[in-house]
Amino acid sequence: MKLLQGGGWFSKRSAAFQHDLLECGVPKTYEAWETLYHHGDPSNGVFAVLSGGVQITAPADDGQEFVLHREGAGFWVGDLALFADEPRLVSVVTTQETHALYFPNGRVTKLVQSKPDYVRDFYALTHENMQTALRIMANLAVTGSEKRLVLRLLHLDEGTSKCDGWIVVSQEELAEMIAVSQPTLHRSLHRLADLDLIELGYGRVRLKNRQALIANCQT
C-alpha cells in the first residue's frame, strides 16, 4: 500500500477507490522472463508491479517483436484491453523476479458495475500510460542517435526497478528501443562513458550525472 501510494496513478485516486481496488487484488510472484500476457491474447485482468520489472514488446508489420519500454515498481498495465474488450496490443514479460498484484477481469468488472464512477479512475490510468507511449514516440522522432539514447536512458532511469542505481537492460534491447544498430549504440554508450556521464556494466547502465546528460541533449 505504501509503495503504490508513493506516486503515479494510484496515489492520485480517492481513499475509497484505493481500498476497494486493493480488495480485488491477488498477490502473484513471477520468475524472470515469465509472460504476464502476450500480444493478441484476450484480456485477463490488470497488473500492478510491486517489485522487480517488466519489459513491453510489440510486433512490427513483419511480425517481429521489438522492445518498446521497461518499467518497474509502481507500474500498472492491462486496463486498455479490459475496458475496450479487445485483444492485447503488447506483450508484457518480467525481466527479473517480480512481485505483482493481479486484478482479474471478473473482479474489476464487478467493482465498476457496483460503482460506475470508478470508470473515470481507470480511464485516468489509460491516460497515464498513453502519456508514456507518446513520450516514447516523441523521443524516437528526435534527430541524432545519441540524443535518442540519452533521452531513453533518462526515461528508463525514472521508472525501471534498479539495483544500486543500475538500469538493467542489454545493449541489444537498448538498440531496439532507440532504433539504431548495435555498433552505433556501442559507440554512443562508450562516448558517454568516456565523458563520465554514465557507467557501463554487463547488461546494465548507471547514470552518473543526470543534469549533464540533459545538457548534452541540448547542445
PDB file of C-alpha atoms in Angstrom:
ATOM      1  CA  MET A   1       0.000   0.000   0.000  1.00  0.00           C
ATOM      2  CA  LYS A   2       2.797   2.419   0.904  1.00  0.00           C
ATOM      3  CA  LEU A   3       4.660   1.621  -2.309  1.00  0.00           C
ATOM      4  CA  LEU A   4       1.605   2.159  -4.509  1.00  0.00           C
ATOM      5  CA  GLN A   5       0.722   5.386  -2.709  1.00  0.00           C
ATOM      6  CA  GLY A   6       4.221   6.742  -3.300  1.00  0.00           C
ATOM      7  CA  GLY A   7       3.397   8.253  -6.675  1.00  0.00           C
ATOM      8  CA  GLY A   8       1.749   7.790 -10.034  1.00  0.00           C
ATOM      9  CA  TRP A   9      -1.815   6.961 -10.951  1.00  0.00           C
ATOM     10  CA  PHE A  10      -2.859   5.009  -7.857  1.00  0.00           C
ATOM     11  CA  SER A  11      -1.621   7.645  -5.404  1.00  0.00           C
ATOM     12  CA  LYS A  12      -3.947  10.221  -7.000  1.00  0.00           C
ATOM     13  CA  ARG A  13      -7.097   8.167  -6.532  1.00  0.00           C
ATOM     14  CA  SER A  14      -9.540   8.539  -3.630  1.00  0.00           C
ATOM     15  CA  ALA A  15      -9.052   6.545  -0.436  1.00  0.00           C
ATOM     16  CA  ALA A  16     -12.308   4.702  -1.151  1.00  0.00           C
ATOM     17  CA  PHE A  17     -11.174   3.660  -4.632  1.00  0.00           C
ATOM     18  CA  GLN A  18      -7.763   2.571  -3.361  1.00  0.00           C
ATOM     19  CA  HIS A  19      -9.348   0.424  -0.669  1.00  0.00           C
ATOM     20  CA  ASP A  20     -11.972  -1.139  -2.950  1.00  0.00           C
ATOM     21  CA  LEU A  21      -9.494  -1.920  -5.721  1.00  0.00           C
ATOM     22  CA  LEU A  22      -6.920  -3.474  -3.412  1.00  0.00           C
ATOM     23  CA  GLU A  23      -9.658  -5.759  -2.095  1.00  0.00           C
ATOM     24  CA  CYS A  24      -9.769  -7.233  -5.612  1.00  0.00           C
ATOM     25  CA  GLY A  25      -6.025  -7.854  -5.844  1.00  0.00           C
ATOM     26  CA  VAL A  26      -4.357 -11.276  -5.849  1.00  0.00           C
ATOM     27  CA  PRO A  27      -0.614 -11.397  -4.970  1.00  0.00           C
ATOM     28  CA  LYS A  28       1.495 -13.074  -7.635  1.00  0.00           C
ATOM     29  CA  THR A  29       5.189 -13.922  -7.913  1.00  0.00           C
ATOM     30  CA  TYR A  30       6.852 -14.386 -11.297  1.00  0.00           C
ATOM     31  CA  GLU A  31      10.287 -15.689 -12.187  1.00  0.00           C
ATOM     32  CA  ALA A  32      12.478 -13.791 -14.652  1.00  0.00           C
ATOM     33  CA  TRP A  33      11.151 -13.882 -18.239  1.00  0.00           C
ATOM     34  CA  GLU A  34       7.681 -15.100 -17.351  1.00  0.00           C
ATOM     35  CA  THR A  35       4.883 -13.716 -19.512  1.00  0.00           C
ATOM     36  CA  LEU A  36       2.083 -11.738 -17.884  1.00  0.00           C
ATOM     37  CA  TYR A  37       0.309 -11.694 -21.221  1.00  0.00           C
ATOM     38  CA  HIS A  38       1.132 -11.820 -24.913  1.00  0.00           C
ATOM     39  CA  HIS A  39       0.136  -9.676 -27.864  1.00  0.00           C
ATOM     40  CA  GLY A  40      -3.172 -10.938 -29.260  1.00  0.00           C
ATOM     41  CA  ASP A  41      -4.265 -12.641 -26.026  1.00  0.00           C
ATOM     42  CA  PRO A  42      -7.746 -11.924 -24.670  1.00  0.00           C
ATOM     43  CA  SER A  43      -7.719  -9.649 -21.643  1.00  0.00           C
ATOM     44  CA  ASN A  44      -7.316 -11.478 -18.338  1.00  0.00           C
ATOM     45  CA  GLY A  45      -7.017  -8.515 -15.966  1.00  0.00           C
ATOM     46  CA  VAL A  46      -4.892  -5.646 -14.692  1.00  0.00           C
ATOM     47  CA  PHE A  47      -1.436  -5.912 -13.113  1.00  0.00           C
ATOM     48  CA  ALA A  48       0.415  -3.682 -10.643  1.00  0.00           C
ATOM     49  CA  VAL A  49       4.177  -4.237 -10.318  1.00  0.00           C
ATOM     50  CA  LEU A  50       5.266  -4.192  -6.664  1.00  0.00           C
ATOM     51  CA  SER A  51       8.925  -5.154  -7.152  1.00  0.00           C
ATOM     52  CA  GLY A  52      11.091  -6.350  -9.986  1.00  0.00           C
ATOM     53  CA  GLY A  53      10.369  -5.160 -13.508  1.00  0.00           C
ATOM     54  CA  VAL A  54       8.638  -5.807 -16.816  1.00  0.00           C
ATOM     55  CA  GLN A  55       9.521  -5.402 -20.464  1.00  0.00           C
ATOM     56  CA  ILE A  56       6.939  -4.320 -23.036  1.00  0.00           C
ATOM     57  CA  THR A  57       7.216  -5.500 -26.631  1.00  0.00           C
ATOM     58  CA  ALA A  58       5.032  -5.153 -29.721  1.00  0.00           C
ATOM     59  CA  PRO A  59       5.158  -6.677 -33.198  1.00  0.00           C
ATOM     60  CA  ALA A  60       6.112  -4.688 -36.283  1.00  0.00           C
ATOM     61  CA  ASP A  61       4.261  -5.207 -39.570  1.00  0.00           C
ATOM     62  CA  ASP A  62       6.672  -8.041 -40.418  1.00  0.00           C
ATOM     63  CA  GLY A  63       5.674  -9.863 -37.244  1.00  0.00           C
ATOM     64  CA  GLN A  64       8.997  -9.412 -35.448  1.00  0.00           C
ATOM     65  CA  GLU A  65       8.663  -8.313 -31.818  1.00  0.00           C
ATOM     66  CA  PHE A  66      10.520  -5.202 -30.712  1.00  0.00           C
ATOM     67  CA  VAL A  67      11.256  -3.905 -27.220  1.00  0.00           C
ATOM     68  CA  LEU A  68       9.324  -0.700 -26.581  1.00  0.00           C
ATOM     69  CA  HIS A  69       9.936   0.055 -22.943  1.00  0.00           C
ATOM     70  CA  ARG A  70      10.756  -1.204 -19.456  1.00  0.00           C
ATOM     71  CA  GLU A  71       9.076  -0.330 -16.181  1.00  0.00           C
ATOM     72  CA  GLY A  72       9.490  -1.247 -12.537  1.00  0.00           C
ATOM     73  CA  ALA A  73       7.736  -0.949  -9.198  1.00  0.00           C
ATOM     74  CA  GLY A  74       4.589   1.165  -9.247  1.00  0.00           C
ATOM     75  CA  PHE A  75       3.739   0.410 -12.881  1.00  0.00           C
ATOM     76  CA  TRP A  76       0.153  -0.571 -13.761  1.00  0.00           C
ATOM     77  CA  VAL A  77      -0.788  -2.240 -17.034  1.00  0.00           C
ATOM     78  CA  GLY A  78      -3.599  -4.226 -18.606  1.00  0.00           C
ATOM     79  CA  ASP A  79      -6.512  -1.802 -18.396  1.00  0.00           C
ATOM     80  CA  LEU A  80      -6.840  -0.891 -22.075  1.00  0.00           C
ATOM     81  CA  ALA A  81      -7.761  -4.329 -23.431  1.00  0.00           C
ATOM     82  CA  LEU A  82     -10.055  -4.982 -20.465  1.00  0.00           C
ATOM     83  CA  PHE A  83     -12.242  -1.913 -20.920  1.00  0.00           C
ATOM     84  CA  ALA A  84     -12.092  -1.995 -24.724  1.00  0.00           C
ATOM     85  CA  ASP A  85     -12.969  -5.713 -24.670  1.00  0.00           C
ATOM     86  CA  GLU A  86     -10.304  -6.220 -27.319  1.00  0.00           C
ATOM     87  CA  PRO A  87      -7.164  -8.402 -27.624  1.00  0.00           C
ATOM     88  CA  ARG A  88      -3.867  -7.317 -26.066  1.00  0.00           C
ATOM     89  CA  LEU A  89      -1.850  -4.835 -28.136  1.00  0.00           C
ATOM     90  CA  VAL A  90       1.504  -5.601 -26.491  1.00  0.00           C
ATOM     91  CA  SER A  91       3.344  -8.383 -24.702  1.00  0.00           C
ATOM     92  CA  VAL A  92       4.449  -7.892 -21.092  1.00  0.00           C
ATOM     93  CA  VAL A  93       7.255 -10.098 -19.741  1.00  0.00           C
ATOM     94  CA  THR A  94       9.148  -9.924 -16.446  1.00  0.00           C
ATOM     95  CA  THR A  95      12.855  -9.050 -16.612  1.00  0.00           C
ATOM     96  CA  GLN A  96      13.673 -10.420 -13.145  1.00  0.00           C
ATOM     97  CA  GLU A  97      11.872 -11.991 -10.215  1.00  0.00           C
ATOM     98  CA  THR A  98       8.783  -9.832  -9.918  1.00  0.00           C
ATOM     99  CA  HIS A  99       6.065  -9.451  -7.309  1.00  0.00           C
ATOM    100  CA  ALA A 100       2.772  -8.079  -8.550  1.00  0.00           C
ATOM    101  CA  LEU A 101      -0.872  -7.644  -7.682  1.00  0.00           C
ATOM    102  CA  TYR A 102      -3.199  -9.227 -10.212  1.00  0.00           C
ATOM    103  CA  PHE A 103      -6.743  -7.915 -10.610  1.00  0.00           C
ATOM    104  CA  PRO A 104      -8.814 -10.478 -12.559  1.00  0.00           C
ATOM    105  CA  ASN A 105     -11.291  -9.283 -15.184  1.00  0.00           C
ATOM    106  CA  GLY A 106     -14.288 -10.558 -13.283  1.00  0.00           C
ATOM    107  CA  ARG A 107     -13.425  -8.734 -10.068  1.00  0.00           C
ATOM    108  CA  VAL A 108     -12.665  -5.432 -11.813  1.00  0.00           C
ATOM    109  CA  THR A 109     -15.845  -5.665 -13.898  1.00  0.00           C
ATOM    110  CA  LYS A 110     -17.928  -6.372 -10.810  1.00  0.00           C
ATOM    111  CA  LEU A 111     -16.310  -3.433  -8.984  1.00  0.00           C
ATOM    112  CA  VAL A 112     -17.073  -0.994 -11.819  1.00  0.00           C
ATOM    113  CA  GLN A 113     -20.625  -2.298 -12.183  1.00  0.00           C
ATOM    114  CA  SER A 114     -21.253  -1.660  -8.488  1.00  0.00           C
ATOM    115  CA  LYS A 115     -19.571   1.763  -8.573  1.00  0.00           C
ATOM    116  CA  PRO A 116     -19.759   3.186 -12.122  1.00  0.00           C
ATOM    117  CA  ASP A 117     -17.853   6.352 -11.165  1.00  0.00           C
ATOM    118  CA  TYR A 118     -14.719   4.211 -10.873  1.00  0.00           C
ATOM    119  CA  VAL A 119     -14.590   4.035 -14.674  1.00  0.00           C
ATOM    120  CA  ARG A 120     -13.136   7.545 -14.590  1.00  0.00           C
ATOM    121  CA  ASP A 121     -10.346   6.348 -12.297  1.00  0.00           C
ATOM    122  CA  PHE A 122      -9.397   3.577 -14.707  1.00  0.00           C
ATOM    123  CA  TYR A 123      -9.593   5.991 -17.629  1.00  0.00           C
ATOM    124  CA  ALA A 124      -7.014   8.104 -15.779  1.00  0.00           C
ATOM    125  CA  LEU A 125      -4.709   5.053 -15.802  1.00  0.00           C
ATOM    126  CA  THR A 126      -5.170   4.687 -19.555  1.00  0.00           C
ATOM    127  CA  HIS A 127      -4.362   8.399 -19.901  1.00  0.00           C
ATOM    128  CA  GLU A 128      -1.145   7.998 -17.884  1.00  0.00           C
ATOM    129  CA  ASN A 129       0.026   5.025 -19.962  1.00  0.00           C
ATOM    130  CA  MET A 130      -0.830   6.866 -23.174  1.00  0.00           C
ATOM    131  CA  GLN A 131       1.288   9.778 -21.945  1.00  0.00           C
ATOM    132  CA  THR A 132       4.215   7.365 -21.568  1.00  0.00           C
ATOM    133  CA  ALA A 133       3.622   5.966 -25.056  1.00  0.00           C
ATOM    134  CA  LEU A 134       3.546   9.458 -26.593  1.00  0.00           C
ATOM    135  CA  ARG A 135       6.758  10.367 -24.782  1.00  0.00           C
ATOM    136  CA  ILE A 136       8.471   7.300 -26.251  1.00  0.00           C
ATOM    137  CA  MET A 137       7.210   8.210 -29.735  1.00  0.00           C
ATOM    138  CA  ALA A 138       8.326  11.832 -29.415  1.00  0.00           C
ATOM    139  CA  ASN A 139      11.794  10.837 -28.219  1.00  0.00           C
ATOM    140  CA  LEU A 140      12.158   8.396 -31.124  1.00  0.00           C
ATOM    141  CA  ALA A 141      11.482  11.279 -33.517  1.00  0.00           C
ATOM    142  CA  VAL A 142      14.475  13.232 -32.182  1.00  0.00           C
ATOM    143  CA  THR A 143      17.250  13.617 -34.747  1.00  0.00           C
ATOM    144  CA  GLY A 144      20.554  12.094 -33.687  1.00  0.00           C
ATOM    145  CA  SER A 145      21.017   8.602 -32.289  1.00  0.00           C
ATOM    146  CA  GLU A 146      22.997   9.764 -29.262  1.00  0.00           C
ATOM    147  CA  LYS A 147      20.296  12.222 -28.247  1.00  0.00           C
ATOM    148  CA  ARG A 148      17.698   9.471 -28.578  1.00  0.00           C
ATOM    149  CA  LEU A 149      19.889   7.242 -26.410  1.00  0.00           C
ATOM    150  CA  VAL A 150      20.238   9.871 -23.680  1.00  0.00           C
ATOM    151  CA  LEU A 151      16.501  10.592 -23.664  1.00  0.00           C
ATOM    152  CA  ARG A 152      15.700   6.898 -23.389  1.00  0.00           C
ATOM    153  CA  LEU A 153      18.223   6.382 -20.569  1.00  0.00           C
ATOM    154  CA  LEU A 154      16.720   9.308 -18.657  1.00  0.00           C
ATOM    155  CA  HIS A 155      13.246   7.838 -19.144  1.00  0.00           C
ATOM    156  CA  LEU A 156      14.298   4.343 -18.089  1.00  0.00           C
ATOM    157  CA  ASP A 157      16.070   5.725 -15.041  1.00  0.00           C
ATOM    158  CA  GLU A 158      12.781   7.227 -13.820  1.00  0.00           C
ATOM    159  CA  GLY A 159      10.722   4.076 -13.956  1.00  0.00           C
ATOM    160  CA  THR A 160      12.841   0.943 -14.093  1.00  0.00           C
ATOM    161  CA  SER A 161      13.456  -1.002 -10.898  1.00  0.00           C
ATOM    162  CA  LYS A 162      17.144  -0.567 -10.230  1.00  0.00           C
ATOM    163  CA  CYS A 163      19.780  -2.319  -8.150  1.00  0.00           C
ATOM    164  CA  ASP A 164      22.183   0.168  -6.560  1.00  0.00           C
ATOM    165  CA  GLY A 165      21.239   2.729  -9.195  1.00  0.00           C
ATOM    166  CA  TRP A 166      21.812   0.424 -12.188  1.00  0.00           C
ATOM    167  CA  ILE A 167      19.327   0.179 -15.061  1.00  0.00           C
ATOM    168  CA  VAL A 168      19.155  -3.484 -16.033  1.00  0.00           C
ATOM    169  CA  VAL A 169      18.964  -3.571 -19.839  1.00  0.00           C
ATOM    170  CA  SER A 170      21.046  -5.256 -22.523  1.00  0.00           C
ATOM    171  CA  GLN A 171      22.633  -3.355 -25.380  1.00  0.00           C
ATOM    172  CA  GLU A 172      20.563  -5.384 -27.836  1.00  0.00           C
ATOM    173  CA  GLU A 173      17.338  -4.299 -26.110  1.00  0.00           C
ATOM    174  CA  LEU A 174      18.509  -0.700 -25.842  1.00  0.00           C
ATOM    175  CA  ALA A 175      19.368  -0.621 -29.541  1.00  0.00           C
ATOM    176  CA  GLU A 176      15.833  -1.806 -30.350  1.00  0.00           C
ATOM    177  CA  MET A 177      14.325   0.873 -28.118  1.00  0.00           C
ATOM    178  CA  ILE A 178      16.033   3.710 -29.974  1.00  0.00           C
ATOM    179  CA  ALA A 179      16.038   2.137 -33.451  1.00  0.00           C
ATOM    180  CA  VAL A 180      19.792   2.038 -34.071  1.00  0.00           C
ATOM    181  CA  SER A 181      22.298  -0.671 -34.899  1.00  0.00           C
ATOM    182  CA  GLN A 182      24.253  -2.260 -32.064  1.00  0.00           C
ATOM    183  CA  PRO A 183      27.610  -0.862 -33.333  1.00  0.00           C
ATOM    184  CA  THR A 184      26.119   2.661 -33.351  1.00  0.00           C
ATOM    185  CA  LEU A 185      24.758   2.156 -29.854  1.00  0.00           C
ATOM    186  CA  HIS A 186      28.099   0.771 -28.665  1.00  0.00           C
ATOM    187  CA  ARG A 187      29.930   3.876 -29.884  1.00  0.00           C
ATOM    188  CA  SER A 188      27.439   6.252 -28.264  1.00  0.00           C
ATOM    189  CA  LEU A 189      27.488   4.412 -24.938  1.00  0.00           C
ATOM    190  CA  HIS A 190      31.262   4.438 -24.761  1.00  0.00           C
ATOM    191  CA  ARG A 191      31.428   8.103 -25.708  1.00  0.00           C
ATOM    192  CA  LEU A 192      29.061   8.955 -22.848  1.00  0.00           C
ATOM    193  CA  ALA A 193      31.102   6.729 -20.534  1.00  0.00           C
ATOM    194  CA  ASP A 194      34.317   8.493 -21.617  1.00  0.00           C
ATOM    195  CA  LEU A 195      32.647  11.801 -20.703  1.00  0.00           C
ATOM    196  CA  ASP A 196      31.925  10.295 -17.241  1.00  0.00           C
ATOM    197  CA  LEU A 197      28.188  10.767 -17.740  1.00  0.00           C
ATOM    198  CA  ILE A 198      27.299   7.072 -17.433  1.00  0.00           C
ATOM    199  CA  GLU A 199      28.866   3.867 -16.160  1.00  0.00           C
ATOM    200  CA  LEU A 200      28.623   0.624 -18.104  1.00  0.00           C
ATOM    201  CA  GLY A 201      28.301  -2.881 -16.713  1.00  0.00           C
ATOM    202  CA  TYR A 202      27.348  -6.272 -18.095  1.00  0.00           C
ATOM    203  CA  GLY A 203      23.706  -5.937 -19.174  1.00  0.00           C
ATOM    204  CA  ARG A 204      23.277  -2.711 -17.226  1.00  0.00           C
ATOM    205  CA  VAL A 205      23.870   1.047 -17.259  1.00  0.00           C
ATOM    206  CA  ARG A 206      24.109   3.589 -14.452  1.00  0.00           C
ATOM    207  CA  LEU A 207      23.601   7.326 -14.893  1.00  0.00           C
ATOM    208  CA  LYS A 208      26.275   9.349 -13.112  1.00  0.00           C
ATOM    209  CA  ASN A 209      25.150  12.903 -13.898  1.00  0.00           C
ATOM    210  CA  ARG A 210      21.540  13.481 -14.998  1.00  0.00           C
ATOM    211  CA  GLN A 211      21.921  17.248 -15.383  1.00  0.00           C
ATOM    212  CA  ALA A 212      24.994  16.881 -17.573  1.00  0.00           C
ATOM    213  CA  LEU A 213      23.180  14.289 -19.690  1.00  0.00           C
ATOM    214  CA  ILE A 214      20.266  16.666 -20.172  1.00  0.00           C
ATOM    215  CA  ALA A 215      22.682  19.434 -21.125  1.00  0.00           C
ATOM    216  CA  ASN A 216      24.348  17.048 -23.573  1.00  0.00           C
ATOM    217  CA  CYS A 217      20.978  16.611 -25.330  1.00  0.00           C
ATOM    218  CA  GLN A 218      20.528  20.363 -25.662  1.00  0.00           C
ATOM    219  CA  THR A 219      23.844  21.054 -27.387  1.00  0.00           C
TER     220      THR A 219
END
